[in-house]
Amino acid sequence: MMDLSEIRFDEKGLVPAIAQDARTGEVLMLAYMNEETLRETLESGYATYFSRSRQKRWRKGEESGNVQKVVEIRYDCDGDTLLLKVEQTGCACHTGAYSCFFRKLMETDPDEMPWGASILEEVYQTIEDRQAHPREGSYTNYLLDKGVEKTAKKLGEEASETIIAAVKGSREEVTYEAGDLLYHLLVLLFQQGVKPRDVWDELARRHG
């Protein structure tokens, strides 16, 4: 029997559980667990929660297939919040978004934001959303409709334009063209069924 004595369940026997992408650090969702579902999660290795609205247990992805394989579970200094680092299959949000936290209430100046791999994940999620929910006039939908050959051709063009900008020594142009290059690369990755995290894993393998 696992010792859960340091976990402080509330008066309803629940504790909030935050699911975080183990690779990128992106926060995916917030749910609740009771002692039974926490033990089930620890034993099975897959996230299982307790639905407050339905008053029943539910394993994440048991119907959709979007399961969460648990890599690590932590609890905070007060023992009243759990943090699950997971490998997410598919999307975490019922809307089809990768993360439930896709709406913004506030945003700081872009120059002050810690950009990195997360922004590429967000762009990739937008591409996924355009496939699921096409928008009239969307350039992304245009590329998806035209197929891999069109995207590959555009990727080659953007690569050439980035090279030309670099040879000219224009930092501004290199930045702009590199943005186009990365965007078209992400579309191509999506069309090939390759996720950004697959590329991160490959880079980590090489780095190691």
mmCIF file with all atom_site columns, C-alpha atoms in Angstrom:
data_model
loop_
_atom_site.group_PDB
_atom_site.id
_atom_site.type_symbol
_atom_site.label_atom_id
_atom_site.label_alt_id
_atom_site.label_comp_id
_atom_site.label_asym_id
_atom_site.label_entity_id
_atom_site.label_seq_id
_atom_site.pdbx_PDB_ins_code
_atom_site.Cartn_x
_atom_site.Cartn_y
_atom_site.Cartn_z
_atom_site.occupancy
_atom_site.B_iso_or_equiv
_atom_site.pdbx_formal_charge
_atom_site.auth_seq_id
_atom_site.auth_comp_id
_atom_site.auth_asym_id
_atom_site.auth_atom_id
_atom_site.pdbx_PDB_model_num
ATOM 1   C CA . MET A 1 1   ? 0.000   0.000  0.000   1.00 0.00 ? 1   MET A CA 1
ATOM 2   C CA . MET A 1 2   ? 1.460   3.353  -1.075  1.00 0.00 ? 2   MET A CA 1
ATOM 3   C CA . ASP A 1 3   ? 1.837   5.988  1.639   1.00 0.00 ? 3   ASP A CA 1
ATOM 4   C CA . LEU A 1 4   ? -0.266  9.034  0.768   1.00 0.00 ? 4   LEU A CA 1
ATOM 5   C CA . SER A 1 5   ? -0.200  10.492 4.272   1.00 0.00 ? 5   SER A CA 1
ATOM 6   C CA . GLU A 1 6   ? 1.431   13.740 3.092   1.00 0.00 ? 6   GLU A CA 1
ATOM 7   C CA . ILE A 1 7   ? -1.273  14.430 0.509   1.00 0.00 ? 7   ILE A CA 1
ATOM 8   C CA . ARG A 1 8   ? -3.919  16.770 1.910   1.00 0.00 ? 8   ARG A CA 1
ATOM 9   C CA . PHE A 1 9   ? -7.292  15.968 0.342   1.00 0.00 ? 9   PHE A CA 1
ATOM 10  C CA . ASP A 1 10  ? -9.989  18.616 0.868   1.00 0.00 ? 10  ASP A CA 1
ATOM 11  C CA . GLU A 1 11  ? -13.275 18.187 2.739   1.00 0.00 ? 11  GLU A CA 1
ATOM 12  C CA . LYS A 1 12  ? -14.712 16.419 -0.321  1.00 0.00 ? 12  LYS A CA 1
ATOM 13  C CA . GLY A 1 13  ? -11.772 14.042 -0.474  1.00 0.00 ? 13  GLY A CA 1
ATOM 14  C CA . LEU A 1 14  ? -10.261 15.698 -3.560  1.00 0.00 ? 14  LEU A CA 1
ATOM 15  C CA . VAL A 1 15  ? -6.925  17.239 -4.483  1.00 0.00 ? 15  VAL A CA 1
ATOM 16  C CA . PRO A 1 16  ? -6.254  19.369 -7.610  1.00 0.00 ? 16  PRO A CA 1
ATOM 17  C CA . ALA A 1 17  ? -3.908  17.778 -10.148 1.00 0.00 ? 17  ALA A CA 1
ATOM 18  C CA . ILE A 1 18  ? -2.078  19.807 -12.793 1.00 0.00 ? 18  ILE A CA 1
ATOM 19  C CA . ALA A 1 19  ? -0.969  17.901 -15.897 1.00 0.00 ? 19  ALA A CA 1
ATOM 20  C CA . GLN A 1 20  ? 2.194   19.203 -17.582 1.00 0.00 ? 20  GLN A CA 1
ATOM 21  C CA . ASP A 1 21  ? 3.882   18.075 -20.790 1.00 0.00 ? 21  ASP A CA 1
ATOM 22  C CA . ALA A 1 22  ? 7.001   16.262 -19.594 1.00 0.00 ? 22  ALA A CA 1
ATOM 23  C CA . ARG A 1 23  ? 8.993   17.284 -22.669 1.00 0.00 ? 23  ARG A CA 1
ATOM 24  C CA . THR A 1 24  ? 8.081   20.935 -23.194 1.00 0.00 ? 24  THR A CA 1
ATOM 25  C CA . GLY A 1 25  ? 6.885   21.983 -19.748 1.00 0.00 ? 25  GLY A CA 1
ATOM 26  C CA . GLU A 1 26  ? 3.600   23.263 -21.189 1.00 0.00 ? 26  GLU A CA 1
ATOM 27  C CA . VAL A 1 27  ? 0.695   23.150 -18.727 1.00 0.00 ? 27  VAL A CA 1
ATOM 28  C CA . LEU A 1 28  ? -2.020  20.981 -20.279 1.00 0.00 ? 28  LEU A CA 1
ATOM 29  C CA . MET A 1 29  ? -4.965  20.863 -17.908 1.00 0.00 ? 29  MET A CA 1
ATOM 30  C CA . LEU A 1 30  ? -6.251  20.989 -14.347 1.00 0.00 ? 30  LEU A CA 1
ATOM 31  C CA . ALA A 1 31  ? -8.382  18.170 -12.926 1.00 0.00 ? 31  ALA A CA 1
ATOM 32  C CA . TYR A 1 32  ? -9.040  16.557 -9.563  1.00 0.00 ? 32  TYR A CA 1
ATOM 33  C CA . MET A 1 33  ? -8.159  13.243 -7.954  1.00 0.00 ? 33  MET A CA 1
ATOM 34  C CA . ASN A 1 34  ? -9.413  11.423 -4.921  1.00 0.00 ? 34  ASN A CA 1
ATOM 35  C CA . GLU A 1 35  ? -7.374  8.811  -3.069  1.00 0.00 ? 35  GLU A CA 1
ATOM 36  C CA . GLU A 1 36  ? -8.737  5.993  -5.214  1.00 0.00 ? 36  GLU A CA 1
ATOM 37  C CA . THR A 1 37  ? -7.889  7.598  -8.566  1.00 0.00 ? 37  THR A CA 1
ATOM 38  C CA . LEU A 1 38  ? -4.480  8.748  -7.321  1.00 0.00 ? 38  LEU A CA 1
ATOM 39  C CA . ARG A 1 39  ? -3.654  5.182  -6.316  1.00 0.00 ? 39  ARG A CA 1
ATOM 40  C CA . GLU A 1 40  ? -4.948  3.928  -9.664  1.00 0.00 ? 40  GLU A CA 1
ATOM 41  C CA . THR A 1 41  ? -2.728  6.459  -11.449 1.00 0.00 ? 41  THR A CA 1
ATOM 42  C CA . LEU A 1 42  ? 0.320   5.380  -9.443  1.00 0.00 ? 42  LEU A CA 1
ATOM 43  C CA . GLU A 1 43  ? -0.349  1.712  -10.104 1.00 0.00 ? 43  GLU A CA 1
ATOM 44  C CA . SER A 1 44  ? -1.269  1.915  -13.803 1.00 0.00 ? 44  SER A CA 1
ATOM 45  C CA . GLY A 1 45  ? 1.093   4.682  -14.906 1.00 0.00 ? 45  GLY A CA 1
ATOM 46  C CA . TYR A 1 46  ? -1.758  6.485  -16.694 1.00 0.00 ? 46  TYR A CA 1
ATOM 47  C CA . ALA A 1 47  ? -3.596  9.544  -15.389 1.00 0.00 ? 47  ALA A CA 1
ATOM 48  C CA . THR A 1 48  ? -6.974  8.811  -13.840 1.00 0.00 ? 48  THR A CA 1
ATOM 49  C CA . TYR A 1 49  ? -9.082  11.595 -12.363 1.00 0.00 ? 49  TYR A CA 1
ATOM 50  C CA . PHE A 1 50  ? -12.327 12.128 -10.485 1.00 0.00 ? 50  PHE A CA 1
ATOM 51  C CA . SER A 1 51  ? -15.062 14.117 -12.255 1.00 0.00 ? 51  SER A CA 1
ATOM 52  C CA . ARG A 1 52  ? -16.760 16.552 -9.888  1.00 0.00 ? 52  ARG A CA 1
ATOM 53  C CA . SER A 1 53  ? -19.661 17.087 -12.306 1.00 0.00 ? 53  SER A CA 1
ATOM 54  C CA . ARG A 1 54  ? -20.337 13.395 -12.954 1.00 0.00 ? 54  ARG A CA 1
ATOM 55  C CA . GLN A 1 55  ? -19.183 12.217 -9.526  1.00 0.00 ? 55  GLN A CA 1
ATOM 56  C CA . LYS A 1 56  ? -17.211 9.310  -10.955 1.00 0.00 ? 56  LYS A CA 1
ATOM 57  C CA . ARG A 1 57  ? -13.696 8.292  -11.875 1.00 0.00 ? 57  ARG A CA 1
ATOM 58  C CA . TRP A 1 58  ? -12.425 8.765  -15.423 1.00 0.00 ? 58  TRP A CA 1
ATOM 59  C CA . ARG A 1 59  ? -9.191  7.729  -17.018 1.00 0.00 ? 59  ARG A CA 1
ATOM 60  C CA . LYS A 1 60  ? -7.952  10.441 -19.342 1.00 0.00 ? 60  LYS A CA 1
ATOM 61  C CA . GLY A 1 61  ? -8.409  9.273  -22.928 1.00 0.00 ? 61  GLY A CA 1
ATOM 62  C CA . GLU A 1 62  ? -10.463 6.168  -22.147 1.00 0.00 ? 62  GLU A CA 1
ATOM 63  C CA . GLU A 1 63  ? -12.935 7.219  -24.856 1.00 0.00 ? 63  GLU A CA 1
ATOM 64  C CA . SER A 1 64  ? -10.911 9.563  -27.090 1.00 0.00 ? 64  SER A CA 1
ATOM 65  C CA . GLY A 1 65  ? -7.619  7.692  -26.968 1.00 0.00 ? 65  GLY A CA 1
ATOM 66  C CA . ASN A 1 66  ? -5.839  10.840 -25.784 1.00 0.00 ? 66  ASN A CA 1
ATOM 67  C CA . VAL A 1 67  ? -4.214  9.123  -22.830 1.00 0.00 ? 67  VAL A CA 1
ATOM 68  C CA . GLN A 1 68  ? -1.651  10.619 -20.478 1.00 0.00 ? 68  GLN A CA 1
ATOM 69  C CA . LYS A 1 69  ? 1.287   8.381  -19.634 1.00 0.00 ? 69  LYS A CA 1
ATOM 70  C CA . VAL A 1 70  ? 2.619   9.585  -16.308 1.00 0.00 ? 70  VAL A CA 1
ATOM 71  C CA . VAL A 1 71  ? 6.361   10.140 -16.115 1.00 0.00 ? 71  VAL A CA 1
ATOM 72  C CA . GLU A 1 72  ? 6.534   11.752 -12.684 1.00 0.00 ? 72  GLU A CA 1
ATOM 73  C CA . ILE A 1 73  ? 4.208   12.937 -9.920  1.00 0.00 ? 73  ILE A CA 1
ATOM 74  C CA . ARG A 1 74  ? 5.134   15.704 -7.499  1.00 0.00 ? 74  ARG A CA 1
ATOM 75  C CA . TYR A 1 75  ? 3.236   17.473 -4.743  1.00 0.00 ? 75  TYR A CA 1
ATOM 76  C CA . ASP A 1 76  ? 3.679   21.032 -3.492  1.00 0.00 ? 76  ASP A CA 1
ATOM 77  C CA . CYS A 1 77  ? 5.058   22.245 -0.169  1.00 0.00 ? 77  CYS A CA 1
ATOM 78  C CA . ASP A 1 78  ? 1.623   22.139 1.483   1.00 0.00 ? 78  ASP A CA 1
ATOM 79  C CA . GLY A 1 79  ? 0.758   18.744 0.050   1.00 0.00 ? 79  GLY A CA 1
ATOM 80  C CA . ASP A 1 80  ? -2.537  20.034 -1.324  1.00 0.00 ? 80  ASP A CA 1
ATOM 81  C CA . THR A 1 81  ? -1.735  20.172 -5.062  1.00 0.00 ? 81  THR A CA 1
ATOM 82  C CA . LEU A 1 82  ? -0.348  17.518 -7.393  1.00 0.00 ? 82  LEU A CA 1
ATOM 83  C CA . LEU A 1 83  ? 1.814   18.016 -10.471 1.00 0.00 ? 83  LEU A CA 1
ATOM 84  C CA . LEU A 1 84  ? 1.770   15.255 -13.076 1.00 0.00 ? 84  LEU A CA 1
ATOM 85  C CA . LYS A 1 85  ? 4.464   15.293 -15.739 1.00 0.00 ? 85  LYS A CA 1
ATOM 86  C CA . VAL A 1 86  ? 2.960   13.337 -18.611 1.00 0.00 ? 86  VAL A CA 1
ATOM 87  C CA . GLU A 1 87  ? 3.486   12.151 -22.150 1.00 0.00 ? 87  GLU A CA 1
ATOM 88  C CA . GLN A 1 88  ? 0.301   13.332 -23.845 1.00 0.00 ? 88  GLN A CA 1
ATOM 89  C CA . THR A 1 89  ? -1.176  11.327 -26.703 1.00 0.00 ? 89  THR A CA 1
ATOM 90  C CA . GLY A 1 90  ? -3.195  13.591 -28.990 1.00 0.00 ? 90  GLY A CA 1
ATOM 91  C CA . CYS A 1 91  ? -4.756  16.648 -27.389 1.00 0.00 ? 91  CYS A CA 1
ATOM 92  C CA . ALA A 1 92  ? -5.427  17.275 -23.710 1.00 0.00 ? 92  ALA A CA 1
ATOM 93  C CA . CYS A 1 93  ? -8.429  19.577 -24.167 1.00 0.00 ? 93  CYS A CA 1
ATOM 94  C CA . HIS A 1 94  ? -11.921 18.407 -25.139 1.00 0.00 ? 94  HIS A CA 1
ATOM 95  C CA . THR A 1 95  ? -12.074 21.307 -27.634 1.00 0.00 ? 95  THR A CA 1
ATOM 96  C CA . GLY A 1 96  ? -9.345  19.719 -29.736 1.00 0.00 ? 96  GLY A CA 1
ATOM 97  C CA . ALA A 1 97  ? -6.618  22.100 -28.549 1.00 0.00 ? 97  ALA A CA 1
ATOM 98  C CA . TYR A 1 98  ? -3.419  20.525 -27.281 1.00 0.00 ? 98  TYR A CA 1
ATOM 99  C CA . SER A 1 99  ? -3.659  22.400 -23.969 1.00 0.00 ? 99  SER A CA 1
ATOM 100 C CA . CYS A 1 100 ? -6.759  23.582 -22.127 1.00 0.00 ? 100 CYS A CA 1
ATOM 101 C CA . PHE A 1 101 ? -4.969  26.898 -21.538 1.00 0.00 ? 101 PHE A CA 1
ATOM 102 C CA . PHE A 1 102 ? -5.199  28.300 -25.054 1.00 0.00 ? 102 PHE A CA 1
ATOM 103 C CA . ARG A 1 103 ? -7.127  31.503 -24.240 1.00 0.00 ? 103 ARG A CA 1
ATOM 104 C CA . LYS A 1 104 ? -5.244  34.578 -23.093 1.00 0.00 ? 104 LYS A CA 1
ATOM 105 C CA . LEU A 1 105 ? -6.388  36.971 -20.389 1.00 0.00 ? 105 LEU A CA 1
ATOM 106 C CA . MET A 1 106 ? -3.153  38.958 -20.302 1.00 0.00 ? 106 MET A CA 1
ATOM 107 C CA . GLU A 1 107 ? 0.072   39.058 -22.272 1.00 0.00 ? 107 GLU A CA 1
ATOM 108 C CA . THR A 1 108 ? 3.281   40.952 -21.631 1.00 0.00 ? 108 THR A CA 1
ATOM 109 C CA . ASP A 1 109 ? 5.346   42.771 -24.222 1.00 0.00 ? 109 ASP A CA 1
ATOM 110 C CA . PRO A 1 110 ? 6.653   40.164 -26.711 1.00 0.00 ? 110 PRO A CA 1
ATOM 111 C CA . ASP A 1 111 ? 10.188  41.472 -26.180 1.00 0.00 ? 111 ASP A CA 1
ATOM 112 C CA . GLU A 1 112 ? 9.947   40.432 -22.534 1.00 0.00 ? 112 GLU A CA 1
ATOM 113 C CA . MET A 1 113 ? 8.505   36.953 -23.120 1.00 0.00 ? 113 MET A CA 1
ATOM 114 C CA . PRO A 1 114 ? 10.669  33.824 -22.764 1.00 0.00 ? 114 PRO A CA 1
ATOM 115 C CA . TRP A 1 115 ? 10.292  32.480 -26.293 1.00 0.00 ? 115 TRP A CA 1
ATOM 116 C CA . GLY A 1 116 ? 11.567  29.035 -27.127 1.00 0.00 ? 116 GLY A CA 1
ATOM 117 C CA . ALA A 1 117 ? 10.296  25.642 -28.189 1.00 0.00 ? 117 ALA A CA 1
ATOM 118 C CA . SER A 1 118 ? 6.875   26.454 -26.730 1.00 0.00 ? 118 SER A CA 1
ATOM 119 C CA . ILE A 1 119 ? 6.044   28.970 -29.481 1.00 0.00 ? 119 ILE A CA 1
ATOM 120 C CA . LEU A 1 120 ? 6.755   26.327 -32.128 1.00 0.00 ? 120 LEU A CA 1
ATOM 121 C CA . GLU A 1 121 ? 4.416   23.972 -30.264 1.00 0.00 ? 121 GLU A CA 1
ATOM 122 C CA . GLU A 1 122 ? 1.732   26.687 -30.324 1.00 0.00 ? 122 GLU A CA 1
ATOM 123 C CA . VAL A 1 123 ? 2.124   27.242 -34.079 1.00 0.00 ? 123 VAL A CA 1
ATOM 124 C CA . TYR A 1 124 ? 1.926   23.477 -34.628 1.00 0.00 ? 124 TYR A CA 1
ATOM 125 C CA . GLN A 1 125 ? -1.262  23.351 -32.562 1.00 0.00 ? 125 GLN A CA 1
ATOM 126 C CA . THR A 1 126 ? -2.724  26.114 -34.737 1.00 0.00 ? 126 THR A CA 1
ATOM 127 C CA . ILE A 1 127 ? -1.937  24.025 -37.813 1.00 0.00 ? 127 ILE A CA 1
ATOM 128 C CA . GLU A 1 128 ? -3.679  21.044 -36.188 1.00 0.00 ? 128 GLU A CA 1
ATOM 129 C CA . ASP A 1 129 ? -6.678  23.265 -35.436 1.00 0.00 ? 129 ASP A CA 1
ATOM 130 C CA . ARG A 1 130 ? -6.871  24.490 -39.043 1.00 0.00 ? 130 ARG A CA 1
ATOM 131 C CA . GLN A 1 131 ? -6.991  20.887 -40.219 1.00 0.00 ? 131 GLN A CA 1
ATOM 132 C CA . ALA A 1 132 ? -9.820  20.100 -37.788 1.00 0.00 ? 132 ALA A CA 1
ATOM 133 C CA . HIS A 1 133 ? -11.623 23.439 -38.219 1.00 0.00 ? 133 HIS A CA 1
ATOM 134 C CA . PRO A 1 134 ? -10.828 24.934 -41.659 1.00 0.00 ? 134 PRO A CA 1
ATOM 135 C CA . ARG A 1 135 ? -11.140 28.688 -42.093 1.00 0.00 ? 135 ARG A CA 1
ATOM 136 C CA . GLU A 1 136 ? -11.959 30.415 -45.347 1.00 0.00 ? 136 GLU A CA 1
ATOM 137 C CA . GLY A 1 137 ? -8.971  32.353 -46.641 1.00 0.00 ? 137 GLY A CA 1
ATOM 138 C CA . SER A 1 138 ? -6.517  30.570 -44.330 1.00 0.00 ? 138 SER A CA 1
ATOM 139 C CA . TYR A 1 139 ? -3.069  30.171 -45.881 1.00 0.00 ? 139 TYR A CA 1
ATOM 140 C CA . THR A 1 140 ? -2.488  27.148 -43.687 1.00 0.00 ? 140 THR A CA 1
ATOM 141 C CA . ASN A 1 141 ? -5.617  25.475 -45.060 1.00 0.00 ? 141 ASN A CA 1
ATOM 142 C CA . TYR A 1 142 ? -4.422  26.350 -48.573 1.00 0.00 ? 142 TYR A CA 1
ATOM 143 C CA . LEU A 1 143 ? -1.158  24.485 -47.976 1.00 0.00 ? 143 LEU A CA 1
ATOM 144 C CA . LEU A 1 144 ? -2.910  21.542 -46.330 1.00 0.00 ? 144 LEU A CA 1
ATOM 145 C CA . ASP A 1 145 ? -5.328  21.276 -49.249 1.00 0.00 ? 145 ASP A CA 1
ATOM 146 C CA . LYS A 1 146 ? -2.541  21.447 -51.839 1.00 0.00 ? 146 LYS A CA 1
ATOM 147 C CA . GLY A 1 147 ? -0.561  18.705 -50.148 1.00 0.00 ? 147 GLY A CA 1
ATOM 148 C CA . VAL A 1 148 ? 3.037   17.840 -49.367 1.00 0.00 ? 148 VAL A CA 1
ATOM 149 C CA . GLU A 1 149 ? 4.519   18.741 -52.761 1.00 0.00 ? 149 GLU A CA 1
ATOM 150 C CA . LYS A 1 150 ? 3.293   22.341 -52.515 1.00 0.00 ? 150 LYS A CA 1
ATOM 151 C CA . THR A 1 151 ? 4.522   22.714 -48.949 1.00 0.00 ? 151 THR A CA 1
ATOM 152 C CA . ALA A 1 152 ? 7.893   21.161 -49.805 1.00 0.00 ? 152 ALA A CA 1
ATOM 153 C CA . LYS A 1 153 ? 8.291   23.555 -52.727 1.00 0.00 ? 153 LYS A CA 1
ATOM 154 C CA . LYS A 1 154 ? 7.501   26.553 -50.489 1.00 0.00 ? 154 LYS A CA 1
ATOM 155 C CA . LEU A 1 155 ? 9.928   25.257 -47.868 1.00 0.00 ? 155 LEU A CA 1
ATOM 156 C CA . GLY A 1 156 ? 12.678  25.139 -50.473 1.00 0.00 ? 156 GLY A CA 1
ATOM 157 C CA . GLU A 1 157 ? 11.878  28.685 -51.580 1.00 0.00 ? 157 GLU A CA 1
ATOM 158 C CA . GLU A 1 158 ? 11.960  29.975 -48.007 1.00 0.00 ? 158 GLU A CA 1
ATOM 159 C CA . ALA A 1 159 ? 15.257  28.185 -47.365 1.00 0.00 ? 159 ALA A CA 1
ATOM 160 C CA . SER A 1 160 ? 16.755  29.892 -50.423 1.00 0.00 ? 160 SER A CA 1
ATOM 161 C CA . GLU A 1 161 ? 15.449  33.292 -49.340 1.00 0.00 ? 161 GLU A CA 1
ATOM 162 C CA . THR A 1 162 ? 16.902  32.791 -45.864 1.00 0.00 ? 162 THR A CA 1
ATOM 163 C CA . ILE A 1 163 ? 20.287  31.930 -47.378 1.00 0.00 ? 163 ILE A CA 1
ATOM 164 C CA . ILE A 1 164 ? 20.182  35.000 -49.635 1.00 0.00 ? 164 ILE A CA 1
ATOM 165 C CA . ALA A 1 165 ? 19.310  37.240 -46.671 1.00 0.00 ? 165 ALA A CA 1
ATOM 166 C CA . ALA A 1 166 ? 22.211  35.755 -44.704 1.00 0.00 ? 166 ALA A CA 1
ATOM 167 C CA . VAL A 1 167 ? 24.657  36.317 -47.547 1.00 0.00 ? 167 VAL A CA 1
ATOM 168 C CA . LYS A 1 168 ? 23.478  39.939 -47.758 1.00 0.00 ? 168 LYS A CA 1
ATOM 169 C CA . GLY A 1 169 ? 24.200  40.267 -44.065 1.00 0.00 ? 169 GLY A CA 1
ATOM 170 C CA . SER A 1 170 ? 20.745  41.618 -43.248 1.00 0.00 ? 170 SER A CA 1
ATOM 171 C CA . ARG A 1 171 ? 19.798  40.583 -39.706 1.00 0.00 ? 171 ARG A CA 1
ATOM 172 C CA . GLU A 1 172 ? 16.252  41.888 -40.164 1.00 0.00 ? 172 GLU A CA 1
ATOM 173 C CA . GLU A 1 173 ? 15.697  39.949 -43.381 1.00 0.00 ? 173 GLU A CA 1
ATOM 174 C CA . VAL A 1 174 ? 17.231  36.777 -41.942 1.00 0.00 ? 174 VAL A CA 1
ATOM 175 C CA . THR A 1 175 ? 14.865  36.997 -38.963 1.00 0.00 ? 175 THR A CA 1
ATOM 176 C CA . TYR A 1 176 ? 11.823  37.472 -41.210 1.00 0.00 ? 176 TYR A CA 1
ATOM 177 C CA . GLU A 1 177 ? 12.760  34.737 -43.679 1.00 0.00 ? 177 GLU A CA 1
ATOM 178 C CA . ALA A 1 178 ? 13.680  32.322 -40.884 1.00 0.00 ? 178 ALA A CA 1
ATOM 179 C CA . GLY A 1 179 ? 10.180  32.799 -39.480 1.00 0.00 ? 179 GLY A CA 1
ATOM 180 C CA . ASP A 1 180 ? 8.694   31.830 -42.853 1.00 0.00 ? 180 ASP A CA 1
ATOM 181 C CA . LEU A 1 181 ? 11.088  28.886 -43.068 1.00 0.00 ? 181 LEU A CA 1
ATOM 182 C CA . LEU A 1 182 ? 10.123  27.535 -39.638 1.00 0.00 ? 182 LEU A CA 1
ATOM 183 C CA . TYR A 1 183 ? 6.416   27.985 -40.312 1.00 0.00 ? 183 TYR A CA 1
ATOM 184 C CA . HIS A 1 184 ? 6.532   26.013 -43.569 1.00 0.00 ? 184 HIS A CA 1
ATOM 185 C CA . LEU A 1 185 ? 8.699   23.362 -41.885 1.00 0.00 ? 185 LEU A CA 1
ATOM 186 C CA . LEU A 1 186 ? 6.039   22.937 -39.185 1.00 0.00 ? 186 LEU A CA 1
ATOM 187 C CA . VAL A 1 187 ? 3.324   22.520 -41.832 1.00 0.00 ? 187 VAL A CA 1
ATOM 188 C CA . LEU A 1 188 ? 5.442   19.884 -43.565 1.00 0.00 ? 188 LEU A CA 1
ATOM 189 C CA . LEU A 1 189 ? 6.062   18.092 -40.271 1.00 0.00 ? 189 LEU A CA 1
ATOM 190 C CA . PHE A 1 190 ? 2.319   18.034 -39.622 1.00 0.00 ? 190 PHE A CA 1
ATOM 191 C CA . GLN A 1 191 ? 1.645   16.609 -43.079 1.00 0.00 ? 191 GLN A CA 1
ATOM 192 C CA . GLN A 1 192 ? 4.164   13.855 -42.338 1.00 0.00 ? 192 GLN A CA 1
ATOM 193 C CA . GLY A 1 193 ? 2.679   13.064 -38.932 1.00 0.00 ? 193 GLY A CA 1
ATOM 194 C CA . VAL A 1 194 ? 5.797   14.315 -37.138 1.00 0.00 ? 194 VAL A CA 1
ATOM 195 C CA . LYS A 1 195 ? 5.335   16.406 -33.997 1.00 0.00 ? 195 LYS A CA 1
ATOM 196 C CA . PRO A 1 196 ? 7.819   19.048 -32.778 1.00 0.00 ? 196 PRO A CA 1
ATOM 197 C CA . ARG A 1 197 ? 8.511   16.931 -29.689 1.00 0.00 ? 197 ARG A CA 1
ATOM 198 C CA . ASP A 1 198 ? 9.667   14.125 -32.014 1.00 0.00 ? 198 ASP A CA 1
ATOM 199 C CA . VAL A 1 199 ? 12.289  16.518 -33.351 1.00 0.00 ? 199 VAL A CA 1
ATOM 200 C CA . TRP A 1 200 ? 13.242  17.596 -29.810 1.00 0.00 ? 200 TRP A CA 1
ATOM 201 C CA . ASP A 1 201 ? 13.743  13.947 -28.913 1.00 0.00 ? 201 ASP A CA 1
ATOM 202 C CA . GLU A 1 202 ? 15.963  13.448 -31.940 1.00 0.00 ? 202 GLU A CA 1
ATOM 203 C CA . LEU A 1 203 ? 18.051  16.490 -31.054 1.00 0.00 ? 203 LEU A CA 1
ATOM 204 C CA . ALA A 1 204 ? 18.320  15.303 -27.444 1.00 0.00 ? 204 ALA A CA 1
ATOM 205 C CA . ARG A 1 205 ? 19.498  11.906 -28.699 1.00 0.00 ? 205 ARG A CA 1
ATOM 206 C CA . ARG A 1 206 ? 22.208  13.537 -30.787 1.00 0.00 ? 206 ARG A CA 1
ATOM 207 C CA . HIS A 1 207 ? 23.211  15.880 -27.998 1.00 0.00 ? 207 HIS A CA 1
ATOM 208 C CA . GLY A 1 208 ? 23.579  12.959 -25.628 1.00 0.00 ? 208 GLY A CA 1
#
